[in-house]
Coordinates of C-alpha atoms in Angstrom, one line a residue:
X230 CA 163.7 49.1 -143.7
X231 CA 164.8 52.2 -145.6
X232 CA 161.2 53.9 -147.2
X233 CA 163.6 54.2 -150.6
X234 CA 164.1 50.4 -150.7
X235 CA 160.3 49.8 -149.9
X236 CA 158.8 51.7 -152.0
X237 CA 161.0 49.7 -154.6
X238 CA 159.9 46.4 -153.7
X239 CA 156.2 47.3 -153.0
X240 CA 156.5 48.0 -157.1
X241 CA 158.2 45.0 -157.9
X242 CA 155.6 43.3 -156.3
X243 CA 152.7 45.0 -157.8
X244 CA 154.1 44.0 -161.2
X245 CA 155.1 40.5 -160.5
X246 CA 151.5 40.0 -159.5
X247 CA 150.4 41.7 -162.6
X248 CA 150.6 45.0 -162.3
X249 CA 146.7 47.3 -161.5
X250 CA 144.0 44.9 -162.2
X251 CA 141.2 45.7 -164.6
X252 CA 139.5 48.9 -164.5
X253 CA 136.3 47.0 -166.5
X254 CA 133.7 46.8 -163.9
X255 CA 132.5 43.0 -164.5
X256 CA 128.7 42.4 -165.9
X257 CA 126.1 42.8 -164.1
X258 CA 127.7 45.5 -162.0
X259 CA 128.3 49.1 -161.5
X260 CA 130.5 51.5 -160.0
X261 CA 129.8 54.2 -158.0
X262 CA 132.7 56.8 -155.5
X263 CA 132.3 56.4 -152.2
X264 CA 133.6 60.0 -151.0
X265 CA 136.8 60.1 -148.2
X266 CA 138.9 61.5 -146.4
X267 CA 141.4 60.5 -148.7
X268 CA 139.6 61.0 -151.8
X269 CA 137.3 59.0 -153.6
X270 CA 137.2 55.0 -153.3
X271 CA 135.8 52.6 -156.4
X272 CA 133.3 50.7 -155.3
X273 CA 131.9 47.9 -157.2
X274 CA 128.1 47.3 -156.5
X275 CA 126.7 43.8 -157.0
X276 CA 123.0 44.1 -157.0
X277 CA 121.0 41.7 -154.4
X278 CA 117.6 43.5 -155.0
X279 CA 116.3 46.2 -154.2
X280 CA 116.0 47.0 -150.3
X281 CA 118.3 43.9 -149.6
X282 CA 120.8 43.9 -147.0
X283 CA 124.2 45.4 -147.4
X284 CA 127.8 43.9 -147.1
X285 CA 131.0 46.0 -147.9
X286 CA 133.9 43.9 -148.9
X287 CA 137.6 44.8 -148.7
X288 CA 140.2 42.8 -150.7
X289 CA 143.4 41.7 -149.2
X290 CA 147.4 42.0 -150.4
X291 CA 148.9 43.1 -147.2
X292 CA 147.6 46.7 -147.3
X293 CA 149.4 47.2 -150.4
X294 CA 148.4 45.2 -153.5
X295 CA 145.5 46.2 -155.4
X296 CA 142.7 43.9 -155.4
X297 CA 139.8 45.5 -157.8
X298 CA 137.8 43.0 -158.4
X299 CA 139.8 40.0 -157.3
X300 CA 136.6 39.3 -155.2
X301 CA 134.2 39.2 -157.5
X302 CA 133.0 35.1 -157.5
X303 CA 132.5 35.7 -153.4
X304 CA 130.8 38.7 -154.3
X305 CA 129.0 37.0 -157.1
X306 CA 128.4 34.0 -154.7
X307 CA 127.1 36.6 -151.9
X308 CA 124.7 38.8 -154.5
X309 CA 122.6 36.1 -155.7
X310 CA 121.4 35.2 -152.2
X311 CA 119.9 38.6 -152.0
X312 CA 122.5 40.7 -150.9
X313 CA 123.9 43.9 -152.0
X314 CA 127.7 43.6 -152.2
X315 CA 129.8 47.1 -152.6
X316 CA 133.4 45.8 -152.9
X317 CA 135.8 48.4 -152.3
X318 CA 139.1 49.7 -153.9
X319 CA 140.5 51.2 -150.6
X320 CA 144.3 53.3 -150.7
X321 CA 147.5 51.0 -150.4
X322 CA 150.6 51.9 -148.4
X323 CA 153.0 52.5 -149.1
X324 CA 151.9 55.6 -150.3
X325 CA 149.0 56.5 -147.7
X326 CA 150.8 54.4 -145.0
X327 CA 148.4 53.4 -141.5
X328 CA 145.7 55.0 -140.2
X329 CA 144.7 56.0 -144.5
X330 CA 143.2 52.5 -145.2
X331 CA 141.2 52.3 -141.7
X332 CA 139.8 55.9 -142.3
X333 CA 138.8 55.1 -145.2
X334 CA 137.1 52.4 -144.6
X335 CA 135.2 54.0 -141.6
X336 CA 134.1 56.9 -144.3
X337 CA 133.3 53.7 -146.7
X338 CA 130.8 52.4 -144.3
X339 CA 129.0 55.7 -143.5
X340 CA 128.7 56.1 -146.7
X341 CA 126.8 53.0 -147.6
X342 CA 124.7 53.6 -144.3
X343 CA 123.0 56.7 -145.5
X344 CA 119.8 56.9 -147.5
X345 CA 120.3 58.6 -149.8
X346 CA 123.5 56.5 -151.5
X347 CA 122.2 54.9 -154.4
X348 CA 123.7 51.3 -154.1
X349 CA 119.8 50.2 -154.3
X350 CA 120.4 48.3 -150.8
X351 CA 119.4 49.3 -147.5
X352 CA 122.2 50.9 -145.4
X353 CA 120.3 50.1 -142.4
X354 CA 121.4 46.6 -142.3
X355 CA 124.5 47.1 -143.2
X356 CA 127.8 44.3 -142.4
X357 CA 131.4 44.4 -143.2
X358 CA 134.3 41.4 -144.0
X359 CA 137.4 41.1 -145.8
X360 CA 140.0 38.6 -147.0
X361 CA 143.4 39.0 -145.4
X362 CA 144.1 43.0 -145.1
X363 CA 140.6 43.4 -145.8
X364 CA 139.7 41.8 -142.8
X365 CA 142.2 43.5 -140.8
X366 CA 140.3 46.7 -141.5
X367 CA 136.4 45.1 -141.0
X368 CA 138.4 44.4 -137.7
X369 CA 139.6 47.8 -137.2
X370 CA 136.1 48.9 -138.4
X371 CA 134.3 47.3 -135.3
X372 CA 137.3 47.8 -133.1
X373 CA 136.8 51.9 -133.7
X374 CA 132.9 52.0 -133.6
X375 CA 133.5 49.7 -129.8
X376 CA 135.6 52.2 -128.5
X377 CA 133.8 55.7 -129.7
X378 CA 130.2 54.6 -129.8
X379 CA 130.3 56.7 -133.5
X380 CA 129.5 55.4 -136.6
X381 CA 126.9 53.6 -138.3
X382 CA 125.7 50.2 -136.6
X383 CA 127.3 46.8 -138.2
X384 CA 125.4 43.9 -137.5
X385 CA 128.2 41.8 -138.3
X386 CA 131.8 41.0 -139.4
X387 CA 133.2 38.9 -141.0
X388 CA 137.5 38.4 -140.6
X389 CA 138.6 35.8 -143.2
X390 CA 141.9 35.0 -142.6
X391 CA 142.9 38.2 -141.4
X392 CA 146.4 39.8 -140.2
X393 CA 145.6 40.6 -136.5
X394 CA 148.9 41.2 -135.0
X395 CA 151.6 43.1 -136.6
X396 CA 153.7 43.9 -133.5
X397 CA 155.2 40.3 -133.3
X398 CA 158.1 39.5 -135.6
X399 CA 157.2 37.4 -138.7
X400 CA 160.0 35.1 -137.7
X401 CA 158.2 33.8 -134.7
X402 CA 154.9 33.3 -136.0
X403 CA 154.5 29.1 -136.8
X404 CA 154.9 27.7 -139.7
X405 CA 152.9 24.8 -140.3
X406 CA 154.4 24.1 -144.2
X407 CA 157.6 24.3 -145.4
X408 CA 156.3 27.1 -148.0
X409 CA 153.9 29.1 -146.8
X410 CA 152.1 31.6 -148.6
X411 CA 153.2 34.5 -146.0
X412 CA 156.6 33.8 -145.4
X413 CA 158.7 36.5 -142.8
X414 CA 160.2 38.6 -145.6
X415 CA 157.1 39.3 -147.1
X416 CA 155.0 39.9 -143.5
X417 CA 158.3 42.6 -143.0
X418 CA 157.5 43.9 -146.3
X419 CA 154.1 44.2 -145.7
X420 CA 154.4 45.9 -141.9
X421 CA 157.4 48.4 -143.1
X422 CA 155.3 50.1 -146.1
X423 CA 151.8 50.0 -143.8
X424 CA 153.2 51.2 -140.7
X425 CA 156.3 53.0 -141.6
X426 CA 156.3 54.4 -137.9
X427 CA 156.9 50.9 -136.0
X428 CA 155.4 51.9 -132.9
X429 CA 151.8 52.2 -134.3
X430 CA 151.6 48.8 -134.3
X431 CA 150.2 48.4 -131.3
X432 CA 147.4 50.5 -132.1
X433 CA 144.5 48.2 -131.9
X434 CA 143.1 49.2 -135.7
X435 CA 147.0 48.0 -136.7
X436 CA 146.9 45.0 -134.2
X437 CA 143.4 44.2 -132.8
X438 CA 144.9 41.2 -131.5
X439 CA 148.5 42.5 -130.7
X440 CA 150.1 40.8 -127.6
X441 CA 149.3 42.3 -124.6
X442 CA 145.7 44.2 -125.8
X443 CA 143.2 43.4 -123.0
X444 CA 140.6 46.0 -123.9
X445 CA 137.2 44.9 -122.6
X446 CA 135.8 43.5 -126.5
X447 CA 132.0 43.4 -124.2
X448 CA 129.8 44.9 -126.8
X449 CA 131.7 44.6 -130.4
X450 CA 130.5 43.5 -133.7
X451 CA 129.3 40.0 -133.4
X452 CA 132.0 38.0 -135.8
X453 CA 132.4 35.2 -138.0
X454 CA 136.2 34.2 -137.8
X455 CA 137.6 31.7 -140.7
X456 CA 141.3 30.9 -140.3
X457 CA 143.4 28.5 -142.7
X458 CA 145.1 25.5 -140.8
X459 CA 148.3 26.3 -142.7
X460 CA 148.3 29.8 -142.5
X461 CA 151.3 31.8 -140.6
X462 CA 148.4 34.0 -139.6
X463 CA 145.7 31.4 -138.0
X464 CA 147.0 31.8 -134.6
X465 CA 147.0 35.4 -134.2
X466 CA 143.2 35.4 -135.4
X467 CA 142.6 32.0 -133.5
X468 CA 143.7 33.9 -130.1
X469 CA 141.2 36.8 -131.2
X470 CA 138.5 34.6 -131.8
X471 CA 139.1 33.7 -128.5
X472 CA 138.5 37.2 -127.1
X473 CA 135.5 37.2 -129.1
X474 CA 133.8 34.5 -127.8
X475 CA 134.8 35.3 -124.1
X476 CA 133.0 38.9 -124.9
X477 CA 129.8 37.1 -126.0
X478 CA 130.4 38.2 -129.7
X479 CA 132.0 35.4 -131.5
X480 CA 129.1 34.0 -133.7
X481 CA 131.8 31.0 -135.2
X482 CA 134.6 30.5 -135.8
X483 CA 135.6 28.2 -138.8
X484 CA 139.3 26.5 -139.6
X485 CA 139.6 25.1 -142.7
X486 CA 142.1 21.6 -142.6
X487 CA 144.7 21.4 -145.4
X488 CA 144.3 24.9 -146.6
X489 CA 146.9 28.3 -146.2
X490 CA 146.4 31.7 -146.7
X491 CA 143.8 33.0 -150.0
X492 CA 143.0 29.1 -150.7
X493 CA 140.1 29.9 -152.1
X494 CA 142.2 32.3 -154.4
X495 CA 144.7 30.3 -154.9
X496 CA 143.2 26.8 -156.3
X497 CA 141.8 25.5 -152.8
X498 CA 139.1 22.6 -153.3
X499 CA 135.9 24.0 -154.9
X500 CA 133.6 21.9 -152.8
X501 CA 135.3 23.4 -149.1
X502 CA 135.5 27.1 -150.6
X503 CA 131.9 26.5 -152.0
X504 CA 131.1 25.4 -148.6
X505 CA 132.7 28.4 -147.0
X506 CA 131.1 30.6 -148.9
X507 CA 127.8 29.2 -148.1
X508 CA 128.5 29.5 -144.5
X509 CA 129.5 33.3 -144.6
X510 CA 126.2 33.9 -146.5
X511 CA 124.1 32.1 -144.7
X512 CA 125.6 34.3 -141.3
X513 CA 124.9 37.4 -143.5
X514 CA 121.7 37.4 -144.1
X515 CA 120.8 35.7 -141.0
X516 CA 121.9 38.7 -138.9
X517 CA 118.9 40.6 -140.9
X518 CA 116.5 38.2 -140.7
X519 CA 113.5 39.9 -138.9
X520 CA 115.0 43.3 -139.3

């Protein structure tokens, strides 16, 4: 796609969807600058206690919407079990295009690991998840940290519904509704402002699950995996899941029936995306249990 005629649709879309959400920090919470290679990153803090354990949570719109706060009753949800939630406002492509968001990200979670950051958690027990893009980069977190052995240790994460392969074309990936949330023209939208060089792809932080990766996964990030029956996406993240569990690190994976892509952003049943919740909680704390 021309970069002219991206950039141009990339705004369009940014104000169809309503344009940068609000800067007001919801009650209850405060916001601190996480400090990056590419500048300084929001970060809203949702207080579980002090000491508590600490998840960082990255929003999704395809590597390119803003999502401040569009998070907040999961992190809500999350906090009032006794975890610290810092939910991240990470750089969108198209204007800091692949590896920006995944670098980020990486300096995101060091940051929260030190001691002496004043989230009020404890970095040392530490995990990472996102929704959609957002857990395409708590992939590519886990998937960098496997294969340098550098960065601080996550003890788990947590992919919800996430993009996994961006080297197939959006036209082949199943449908399983005639209207699916993330049709091919928007996945081609998506891919062409995030990896304007085509070919880094199949770089495993673009693509952890890109056809044809067979890196040995013995040793990652245990995972929780949650697909959406519906979704163009569930296979890509089902087949990584997969790869996962064969490495010994897949902790569950959960599909939710009836439900596409952001259901439980989108109206999905309050009881399964109550349920859901309580499930990815329950794994977060668990991993810390003891520690």
């Amino acid at each position: 796609m021309n970069p002219l005629l991206v950039r141009a649709a990339i705004g369009l879309l940014r104000h169809a969807s309503g344009g940068p959400r609000s800067r007001v920090a919801p009650a209850g919470t405060r916001t601190l600058s996480a400090p990056t290679r590419h500048g300084a990153a929001p970060v809203t803090v949702y207080p579980g206690g002090d000491g508590s354990p600490v998840h960082v949570n990255l929003h999704g719109g395809g590597y390119v919407l803003p999502g401040r706060h569009q998070d907040q009753e999961w992190c809500r949800a999350l906090a009032a079990t006794g975890v610290t939630v810092l939910d991240v406002e990470y750089v969108l492509a198209p204007e800091h295009p692949f590896p920006a968001a995944v670098e980020q990200t990486l300096d995101v979670l060091a940051w929260a690991a030190a001691p002496e950051t004043a989230h009020g958690g404890d970095g040392g027990r530490l995990t990472v998840g996102g929704q959609s893009a957002g857990g395409g980069l708590a992939a590519a977190a886990a998937r960098h940290v496997l294969a340098t052995g550098r960065g601080p240790r996550i003890a788990l994460q947590v992919l919800h519904y996430p993009p996994l392969d961006l080297v197939s074309e959006p036209g082949t990936k199943r449908a399983r509704t005639a209207k699916p949330l993330i049709g091919p023209r928007i996945s081609r939208l998506f891919n062409a402002a995030y990896l304007p060089v085509p070919e880094a792809a199949r770089n495993p932080l673009a693509s952890p699950a890109a056809p044809g990766d067979d890196a040995d996964l013995t040793g990652i990030t245990p995972a929780v995996v949650v697909t959406a029956e519906l979704d163009t996406l569930r296979d890509e993240a089902v087949r990584y899941a997969n790869r996962l569990r064969a490495a010994g690190a897949l902790v569950e994976h959960i599909d939710v029936p009836g439900a596409d892509h952001a259901y439980d952003l989108r109206g999905g049943p309050p009881g399964v995306v109550a349920d859901v919740r309580a499930r990815l909680a329950a794994h977060i704390r668990g991993v810390h249990q003891g520690a």
